[in-house]
Tab-separated table of C-alpha atoms in Angstrom:
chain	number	residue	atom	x	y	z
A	1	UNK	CA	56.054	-63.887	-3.118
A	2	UNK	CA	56.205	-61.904	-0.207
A	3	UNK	CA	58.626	-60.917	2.316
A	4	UNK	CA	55.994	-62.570	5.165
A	5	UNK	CA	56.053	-65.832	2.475
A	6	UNK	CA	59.526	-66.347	2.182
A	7	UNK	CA	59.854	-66.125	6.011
A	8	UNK	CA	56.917	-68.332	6.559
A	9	UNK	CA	58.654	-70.727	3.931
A	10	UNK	CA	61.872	-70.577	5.740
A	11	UNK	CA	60.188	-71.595	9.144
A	12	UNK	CA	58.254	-74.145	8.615
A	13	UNK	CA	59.310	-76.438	5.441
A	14	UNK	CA	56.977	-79.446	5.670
A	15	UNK	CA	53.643	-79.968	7.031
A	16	UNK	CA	51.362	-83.554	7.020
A	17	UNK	CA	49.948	-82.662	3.848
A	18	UNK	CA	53.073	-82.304	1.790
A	19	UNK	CA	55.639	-84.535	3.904
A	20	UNK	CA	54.869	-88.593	3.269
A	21	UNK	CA	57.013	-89.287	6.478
A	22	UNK	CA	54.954	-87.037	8.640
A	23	UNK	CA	52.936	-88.966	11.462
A	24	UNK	CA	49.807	-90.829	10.830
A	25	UNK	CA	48.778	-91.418	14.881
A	26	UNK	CA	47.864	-88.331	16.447
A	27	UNK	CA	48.509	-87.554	20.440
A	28	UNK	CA	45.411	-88.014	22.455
A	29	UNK	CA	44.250	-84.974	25.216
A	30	UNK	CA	44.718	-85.297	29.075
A	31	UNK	CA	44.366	-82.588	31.289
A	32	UNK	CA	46.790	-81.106	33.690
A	33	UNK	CA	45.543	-81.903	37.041
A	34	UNK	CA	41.609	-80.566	38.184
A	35	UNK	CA	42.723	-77.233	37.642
A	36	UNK	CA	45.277	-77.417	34.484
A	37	UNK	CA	44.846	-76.833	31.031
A	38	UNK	CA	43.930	-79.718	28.509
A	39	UNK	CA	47.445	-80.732	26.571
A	40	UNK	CA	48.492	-83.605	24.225
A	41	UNK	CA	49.890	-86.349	24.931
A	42	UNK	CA	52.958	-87.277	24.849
A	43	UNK	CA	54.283	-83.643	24.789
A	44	UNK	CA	57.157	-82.378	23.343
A	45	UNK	CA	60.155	-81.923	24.896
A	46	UNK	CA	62.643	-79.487	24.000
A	47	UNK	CA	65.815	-79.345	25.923
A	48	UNK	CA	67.614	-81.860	22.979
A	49	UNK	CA	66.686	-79.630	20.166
A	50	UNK	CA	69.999	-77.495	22.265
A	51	UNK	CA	72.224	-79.503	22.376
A	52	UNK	CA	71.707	-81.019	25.926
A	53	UNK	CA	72.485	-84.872	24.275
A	54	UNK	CA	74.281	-83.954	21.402
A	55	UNK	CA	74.632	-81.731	18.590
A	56	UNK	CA	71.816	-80.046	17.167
A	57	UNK	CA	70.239	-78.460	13.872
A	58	UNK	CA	68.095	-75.346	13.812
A	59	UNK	CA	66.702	-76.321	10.612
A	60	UNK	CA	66.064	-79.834	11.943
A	61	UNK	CA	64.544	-78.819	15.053
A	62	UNK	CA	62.288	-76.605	13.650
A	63	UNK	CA	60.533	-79.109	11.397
A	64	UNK	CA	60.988	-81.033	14.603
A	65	UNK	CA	58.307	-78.894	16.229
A	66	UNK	CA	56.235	-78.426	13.472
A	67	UNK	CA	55.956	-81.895	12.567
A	68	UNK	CA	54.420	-82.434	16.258
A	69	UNK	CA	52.085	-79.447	15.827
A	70	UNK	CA	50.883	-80.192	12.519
A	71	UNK	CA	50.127	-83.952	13.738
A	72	UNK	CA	47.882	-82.235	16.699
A	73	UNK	CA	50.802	-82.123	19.562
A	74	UNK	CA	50.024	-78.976	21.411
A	75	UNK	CA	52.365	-79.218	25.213
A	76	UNK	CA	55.920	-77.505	24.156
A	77	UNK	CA	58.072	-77.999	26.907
A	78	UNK	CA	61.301	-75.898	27.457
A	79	UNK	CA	62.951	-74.171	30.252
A	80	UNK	CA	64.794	-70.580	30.037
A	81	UNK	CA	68.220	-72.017	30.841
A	82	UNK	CA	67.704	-74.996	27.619
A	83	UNK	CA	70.833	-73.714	26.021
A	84	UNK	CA	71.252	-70.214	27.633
A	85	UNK	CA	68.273	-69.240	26.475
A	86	UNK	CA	68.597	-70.603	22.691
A	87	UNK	CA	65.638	-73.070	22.898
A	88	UNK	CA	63.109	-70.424	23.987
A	89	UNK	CA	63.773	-68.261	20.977
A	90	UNK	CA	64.039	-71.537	18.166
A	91	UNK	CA	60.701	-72.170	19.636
A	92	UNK	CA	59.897	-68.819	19.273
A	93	UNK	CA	60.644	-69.091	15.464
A	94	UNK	CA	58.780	-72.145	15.024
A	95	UNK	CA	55.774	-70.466	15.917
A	96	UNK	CA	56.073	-67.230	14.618
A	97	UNK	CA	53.680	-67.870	11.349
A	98	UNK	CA	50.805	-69.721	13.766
A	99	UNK	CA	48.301	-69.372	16.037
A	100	UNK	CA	49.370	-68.566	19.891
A	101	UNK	CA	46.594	-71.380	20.645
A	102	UNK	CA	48.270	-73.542	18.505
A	103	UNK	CA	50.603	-74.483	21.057
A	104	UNK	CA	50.651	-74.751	25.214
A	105	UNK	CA	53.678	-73.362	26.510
A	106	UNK	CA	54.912	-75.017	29.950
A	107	UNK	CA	58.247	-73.196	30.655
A	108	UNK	CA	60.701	-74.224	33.640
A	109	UNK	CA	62.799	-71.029	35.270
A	110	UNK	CA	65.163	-70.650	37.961
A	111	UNK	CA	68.229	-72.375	37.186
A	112	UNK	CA	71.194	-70.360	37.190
A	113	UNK	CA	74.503	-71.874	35.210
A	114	UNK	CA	77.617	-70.884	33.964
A	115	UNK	CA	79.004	-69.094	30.899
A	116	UNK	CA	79.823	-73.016	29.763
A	117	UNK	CA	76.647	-74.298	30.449
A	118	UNK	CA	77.407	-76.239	34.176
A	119	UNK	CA	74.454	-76.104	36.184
A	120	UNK	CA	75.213	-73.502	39.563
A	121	UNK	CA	72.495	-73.257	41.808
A	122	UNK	CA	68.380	-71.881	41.681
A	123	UNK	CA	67.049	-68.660	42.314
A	124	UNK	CA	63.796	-68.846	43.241
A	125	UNK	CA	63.315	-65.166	44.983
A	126	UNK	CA	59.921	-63.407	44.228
A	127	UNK	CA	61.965	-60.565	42.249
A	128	UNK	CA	63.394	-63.539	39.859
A	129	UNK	CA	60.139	-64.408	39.015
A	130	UNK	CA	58.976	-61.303	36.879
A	131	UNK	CA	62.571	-61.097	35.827
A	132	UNK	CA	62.761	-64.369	34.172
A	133	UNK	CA	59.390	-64.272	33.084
A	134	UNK	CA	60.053	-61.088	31.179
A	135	UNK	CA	62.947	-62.541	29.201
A	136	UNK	CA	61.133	-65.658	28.512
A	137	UNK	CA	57.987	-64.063	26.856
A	138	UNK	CA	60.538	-61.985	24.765
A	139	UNK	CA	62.390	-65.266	23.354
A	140	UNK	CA	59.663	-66.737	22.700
A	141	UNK	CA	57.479	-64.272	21.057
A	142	UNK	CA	53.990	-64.596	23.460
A	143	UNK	CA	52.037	-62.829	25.643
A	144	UNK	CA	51.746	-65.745	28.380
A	145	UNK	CA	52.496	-68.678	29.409
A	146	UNK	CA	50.413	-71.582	29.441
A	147	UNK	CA	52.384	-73.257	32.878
A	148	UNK	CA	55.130	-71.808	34.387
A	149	UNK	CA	57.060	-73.509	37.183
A	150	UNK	CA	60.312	-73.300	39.219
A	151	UNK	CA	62.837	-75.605	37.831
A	152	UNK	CA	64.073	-76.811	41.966
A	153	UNK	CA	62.966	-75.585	44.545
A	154	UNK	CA	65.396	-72.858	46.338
A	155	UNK	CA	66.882	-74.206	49.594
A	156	UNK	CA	66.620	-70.558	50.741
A	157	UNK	CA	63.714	-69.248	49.744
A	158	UNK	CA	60.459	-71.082	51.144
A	159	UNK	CA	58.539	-72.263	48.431
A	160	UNK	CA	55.085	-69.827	49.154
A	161	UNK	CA	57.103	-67.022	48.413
A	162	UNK	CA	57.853	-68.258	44.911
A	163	UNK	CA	54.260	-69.595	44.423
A	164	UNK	CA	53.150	-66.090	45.099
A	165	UNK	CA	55.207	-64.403	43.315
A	166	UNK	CA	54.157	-66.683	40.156
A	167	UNK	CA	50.282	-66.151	41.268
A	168	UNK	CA	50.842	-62.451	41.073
A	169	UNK	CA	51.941	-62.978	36.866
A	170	UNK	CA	48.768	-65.270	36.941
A	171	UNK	CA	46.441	-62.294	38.208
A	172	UNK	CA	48.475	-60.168	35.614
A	173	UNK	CA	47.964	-62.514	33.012
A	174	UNK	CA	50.988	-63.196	32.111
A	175	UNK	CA	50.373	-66.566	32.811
A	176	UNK	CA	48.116	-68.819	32.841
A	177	UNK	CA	48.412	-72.222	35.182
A	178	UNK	CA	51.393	-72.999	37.790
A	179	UNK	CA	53.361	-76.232	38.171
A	180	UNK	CA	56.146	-77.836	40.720
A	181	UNK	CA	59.228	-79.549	39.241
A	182	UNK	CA	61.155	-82.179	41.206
A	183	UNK	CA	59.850	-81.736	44.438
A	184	UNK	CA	58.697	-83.874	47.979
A	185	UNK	CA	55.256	-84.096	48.977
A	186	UNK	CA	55.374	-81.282	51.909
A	187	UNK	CA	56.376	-78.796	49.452
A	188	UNK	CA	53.866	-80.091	47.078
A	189	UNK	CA	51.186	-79.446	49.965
A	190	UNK	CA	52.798	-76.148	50.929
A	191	UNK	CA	52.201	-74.888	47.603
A	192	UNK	CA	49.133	-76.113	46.909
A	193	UNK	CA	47.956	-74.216	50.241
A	194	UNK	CA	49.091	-70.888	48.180
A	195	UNK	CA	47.396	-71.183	44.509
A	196	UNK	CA	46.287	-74.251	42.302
A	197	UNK	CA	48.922	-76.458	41.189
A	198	UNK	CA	48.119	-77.695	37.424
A	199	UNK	CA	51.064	-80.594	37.802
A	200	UNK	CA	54.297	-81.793	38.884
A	201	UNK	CA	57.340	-82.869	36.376
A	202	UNK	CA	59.146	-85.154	37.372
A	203	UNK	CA	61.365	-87.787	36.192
A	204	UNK	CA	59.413	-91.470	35.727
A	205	UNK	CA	60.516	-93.601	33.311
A	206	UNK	CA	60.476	-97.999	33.410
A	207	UNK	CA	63.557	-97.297	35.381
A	208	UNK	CA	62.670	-94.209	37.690
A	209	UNK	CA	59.375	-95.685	39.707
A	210	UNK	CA	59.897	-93.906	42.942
A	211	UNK	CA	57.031	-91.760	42.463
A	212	UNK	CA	54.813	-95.141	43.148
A	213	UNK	CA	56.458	-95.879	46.708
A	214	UNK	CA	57.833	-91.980	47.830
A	215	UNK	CA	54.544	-90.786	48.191
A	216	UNK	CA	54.951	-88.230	45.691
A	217	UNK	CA	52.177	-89.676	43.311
A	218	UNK	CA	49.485	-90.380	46.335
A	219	UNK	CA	50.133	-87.002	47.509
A	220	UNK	CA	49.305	-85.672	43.401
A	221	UNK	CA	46.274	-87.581	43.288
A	222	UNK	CA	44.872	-86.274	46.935
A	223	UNK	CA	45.116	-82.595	45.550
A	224	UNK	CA	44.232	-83.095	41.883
A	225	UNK	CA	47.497	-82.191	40.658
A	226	UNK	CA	48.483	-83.661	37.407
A	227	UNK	CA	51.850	-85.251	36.123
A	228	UNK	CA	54.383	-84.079	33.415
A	229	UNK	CA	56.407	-87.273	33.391
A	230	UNK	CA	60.016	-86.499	31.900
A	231	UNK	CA	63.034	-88.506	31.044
A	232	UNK	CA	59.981	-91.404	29.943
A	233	UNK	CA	63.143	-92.687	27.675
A	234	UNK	CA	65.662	-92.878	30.596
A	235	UNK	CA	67.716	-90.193	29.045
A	236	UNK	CA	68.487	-92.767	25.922
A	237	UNK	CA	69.098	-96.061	27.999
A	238	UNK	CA	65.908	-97.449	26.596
A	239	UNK	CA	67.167	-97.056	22.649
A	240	UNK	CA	70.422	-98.341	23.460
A	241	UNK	CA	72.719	-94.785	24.272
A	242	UNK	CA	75.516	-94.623	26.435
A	243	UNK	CA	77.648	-92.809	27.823
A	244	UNK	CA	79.564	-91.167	25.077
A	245	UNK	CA	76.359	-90.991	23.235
A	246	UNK	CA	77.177	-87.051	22.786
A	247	UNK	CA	76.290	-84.386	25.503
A	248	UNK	CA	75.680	-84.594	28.916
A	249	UNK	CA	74.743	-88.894	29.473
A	250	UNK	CA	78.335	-89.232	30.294
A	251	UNK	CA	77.970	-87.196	33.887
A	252	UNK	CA	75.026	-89.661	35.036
A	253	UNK	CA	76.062	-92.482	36.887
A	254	UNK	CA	73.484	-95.012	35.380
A	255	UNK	CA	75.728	-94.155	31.923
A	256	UNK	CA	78.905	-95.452	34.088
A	257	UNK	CA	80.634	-98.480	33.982
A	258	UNK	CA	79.096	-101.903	35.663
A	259	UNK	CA	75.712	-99.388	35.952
A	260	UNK	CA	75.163	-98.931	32.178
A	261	UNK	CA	76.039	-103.055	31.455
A	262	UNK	CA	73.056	-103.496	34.561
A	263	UNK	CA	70.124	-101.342	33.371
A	264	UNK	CA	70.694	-102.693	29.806
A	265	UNK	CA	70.689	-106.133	31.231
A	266	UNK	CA	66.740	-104.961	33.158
A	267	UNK	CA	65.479	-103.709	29.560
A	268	UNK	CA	66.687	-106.481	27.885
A	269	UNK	CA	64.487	-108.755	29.765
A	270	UNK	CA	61.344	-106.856	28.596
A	271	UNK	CA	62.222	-106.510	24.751
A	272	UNK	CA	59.972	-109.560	23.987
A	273	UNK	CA	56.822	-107.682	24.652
A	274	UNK	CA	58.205	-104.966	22.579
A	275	UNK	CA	58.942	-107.375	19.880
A	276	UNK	CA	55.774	-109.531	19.879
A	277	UNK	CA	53.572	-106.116	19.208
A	278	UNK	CA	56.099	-104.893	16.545
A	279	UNK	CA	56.701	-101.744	18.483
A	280	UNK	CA	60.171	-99.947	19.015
A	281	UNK	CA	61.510	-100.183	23.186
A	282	UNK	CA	61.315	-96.395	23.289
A	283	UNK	CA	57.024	-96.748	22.191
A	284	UNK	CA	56.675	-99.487	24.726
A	285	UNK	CA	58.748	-97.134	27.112
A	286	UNK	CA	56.130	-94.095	26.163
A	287	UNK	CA	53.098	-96.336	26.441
A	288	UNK	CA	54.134	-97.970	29.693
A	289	UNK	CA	54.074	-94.779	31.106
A	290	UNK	CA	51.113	-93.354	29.710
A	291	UNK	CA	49.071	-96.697	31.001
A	292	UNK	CA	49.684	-95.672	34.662
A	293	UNK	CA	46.745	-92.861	35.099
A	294	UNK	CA	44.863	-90.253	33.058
A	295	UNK	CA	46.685	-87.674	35.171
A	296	UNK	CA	49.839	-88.595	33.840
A	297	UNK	CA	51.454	-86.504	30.840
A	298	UNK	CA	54.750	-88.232	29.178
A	299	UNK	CA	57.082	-85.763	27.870
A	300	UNK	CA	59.366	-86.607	25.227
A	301	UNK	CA	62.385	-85.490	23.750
A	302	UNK	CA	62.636	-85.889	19.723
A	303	UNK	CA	65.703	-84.202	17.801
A	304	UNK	CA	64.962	-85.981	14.604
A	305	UNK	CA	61.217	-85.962	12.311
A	306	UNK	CA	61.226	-89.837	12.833
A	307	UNK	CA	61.475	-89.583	16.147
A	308	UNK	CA	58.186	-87.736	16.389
A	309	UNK	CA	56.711	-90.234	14.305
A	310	UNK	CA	58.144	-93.155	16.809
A	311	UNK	CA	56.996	-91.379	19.670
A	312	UNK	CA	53.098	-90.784	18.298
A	313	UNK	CA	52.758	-94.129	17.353
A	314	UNK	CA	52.937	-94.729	20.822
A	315	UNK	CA	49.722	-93.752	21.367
A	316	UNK	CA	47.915	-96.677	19.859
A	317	UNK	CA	49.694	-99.140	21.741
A	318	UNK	CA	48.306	-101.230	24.160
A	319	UNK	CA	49.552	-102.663	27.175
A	320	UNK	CA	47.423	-105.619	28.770
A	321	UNK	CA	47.159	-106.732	32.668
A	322	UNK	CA	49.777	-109.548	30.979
A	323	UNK	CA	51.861	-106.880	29.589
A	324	UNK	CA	52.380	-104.825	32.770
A	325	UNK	CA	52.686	-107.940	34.936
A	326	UNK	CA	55.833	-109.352	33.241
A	327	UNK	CA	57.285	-105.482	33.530
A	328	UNK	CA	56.684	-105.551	36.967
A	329	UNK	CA	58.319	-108.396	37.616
A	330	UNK	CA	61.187	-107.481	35.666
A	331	UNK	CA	61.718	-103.852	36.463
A	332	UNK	CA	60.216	-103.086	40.181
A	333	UNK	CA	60.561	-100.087	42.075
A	334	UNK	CA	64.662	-99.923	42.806
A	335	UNK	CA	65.802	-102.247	40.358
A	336	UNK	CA	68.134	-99.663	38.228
A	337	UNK	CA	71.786	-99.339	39.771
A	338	UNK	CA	73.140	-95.927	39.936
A	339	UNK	CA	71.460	-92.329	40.861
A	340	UNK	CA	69.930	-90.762	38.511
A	341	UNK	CA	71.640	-87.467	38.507
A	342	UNK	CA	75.223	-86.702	39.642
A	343	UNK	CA	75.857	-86.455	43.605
A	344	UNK	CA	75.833	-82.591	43.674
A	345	UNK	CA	72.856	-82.589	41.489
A	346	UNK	CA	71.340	-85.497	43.672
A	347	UNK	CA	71.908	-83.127	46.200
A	348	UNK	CA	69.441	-80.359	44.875
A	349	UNK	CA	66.201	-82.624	44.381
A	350	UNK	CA	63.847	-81.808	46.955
A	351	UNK	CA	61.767	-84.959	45.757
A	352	UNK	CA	64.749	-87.073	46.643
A	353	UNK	CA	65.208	-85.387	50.350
């Protein structure tokens, strides 16, 4: 065997064919807004597979991602401060023996934290952009990116100087689509007036509905832009985690105290319908999502191979008028107690302002 063998052994240790607990339900394909690329759905998220809720396995994680990508999952999503960098280069790995097409990249930049990890701020100034970019196509082994988007938007930098600065790597080719993360509707429109926006991620989940009332999701529609829904799981509350779950659920007040005993009290009242179809809460959770528009994209964290398999499966549930009635009625718009980030976090989200 080869030296290129053994590596390719090392990186990728199971596929569908040889793996009997590798997924039978395959994602289906949406499209990224009018003017995004076409992904899977659910996509992958990655910011678990370092550590952000827990500890993590390398070995793990990589079988993680290949399990996805072998079952037809193509959307990776990461961001270049996912463990200081770490989760752009195991992604990296797990591609290194495939196909650049295999996968679509959609990379978050901008955040600036600490040597311990706490969040500090966003730099969004045109010169970051190349900067970051640089580092990011270096981790992870590529010549593009398939989306790249700020991870906030920078209180002091208006937001069509970023957008430009991105649509200059575009006309490069260093990348290929831009998206918006966590942002209000006039910045949405302000950078749509610069270059086409392929989507906006932002947190939506059976407990997180704002997008429905805020405007945010209208304002998406008008202009074609798509939606990479994350946090579809409610950071864990929807399989039961709390606050000392491991990682960071601990700093979020809906993990705290009388908070965490109400939201678990709002799920509970919808596990029935979970029940009656033989699904798990967090494939109900997936699906709800999902049901809400074409243009939507969940994006789902997995740190374990059944996970992936859980959250595929979601793809052949269905919800019913019935279904999404009784959810409704149980969780509307508001109903969860407790922010969903920290108040100097809170304090950041331009979609909240």
């Amino acid at each position: 065997m080869t030296t290129t063998e053994n590596s390719a052994t090392a990186e990728h240790p199971t596929t569908a064919a040889t793996d009997p607990t590798a997924p039978t339900t395959r994602p289906t394909t949406r499209r990224l807004g009018t003017t995004g690329p076409s992904v899977s759905s659910p996509g992958l998220g990655a910011m678990s597979l370092s550590g952000a809720y827990g500890p993590s396995d390398d070995a793990e994680s990589l079988r993680v991602i290949h399990t996805y990508l072998d079952a037809g999952g193509t959307l990776l999503d990461t961001g270049d401060f996912y463990g200081a960098g770490h989760n752009e280069m195991l992604i990296g790995r797990a591609l290194r023996e495939r196909s650049r097409e295999d996968a679509v990249l959609s990379v978050k930049f901008g955040a600036t934290i600490s040597p311990t990890g706490m969040p500090l701020g966003f730099n969004g100034r045109p010169e970051n952009v190349a900067t970051s970019l640089a580092y990011s196509l270096r981790r992870l082994g590529v010549d593009h990116l398939d989306v790249y988007r700020p991870a906030r938007l920078d209180p002091e930098v208006p937001i069509e100087e970023t957008i430009g600065a991105i649509q200059e790597q575009v006309e490069a080719g260093y990348v290929r689509h831009i998206g918006l993360s966590e942002v209000g509707t006039e910045t949405i429109r302000r950078a749509a007036a610069v270059a086409p926006i392929s989507d906006l991620q932002i947190e939506y989940s059976l407990l997180i509905r704002e997008i429905e009332t805020n405007g945010i999701l209208e304002t998406c529609r008008e202009l074609g832009i798509g939606v990479t829904a994350y946090g579809v799981l409610a950071k864990g509350l929807v399989a039961g985690r709390s606050g000392d779950s491991g990682g960071s659920r601990g700093m979020f007040p809906r993990f705290q105290g009388e908070n965490l005993a109400r939201n678990r009290a709002l799920l509970e009242q919808i596990q029935g319908i979970a029940a009656a179809k033989g699904i798990s809460m967090a494939q109900l959770a997936i699906a709800w999502v999902a049901s809400h528009g074409e243009d939507i994209v969940p994006i789902v964290g997995s740190r374990r191979v059944d996970q992936v398999t859980s959250m595929l499966g979601s793809t052949a549930v269905q919800l019913d008028e019935r279904d999404l009635a009784r959810i409704d009625a149980a969780l509307p718009v508001g109903a969860a107690q407790g922010d969903r980030y920290p108040t100097a976090l809170m304090g950041q989200l331009d979609s909240e302002s």
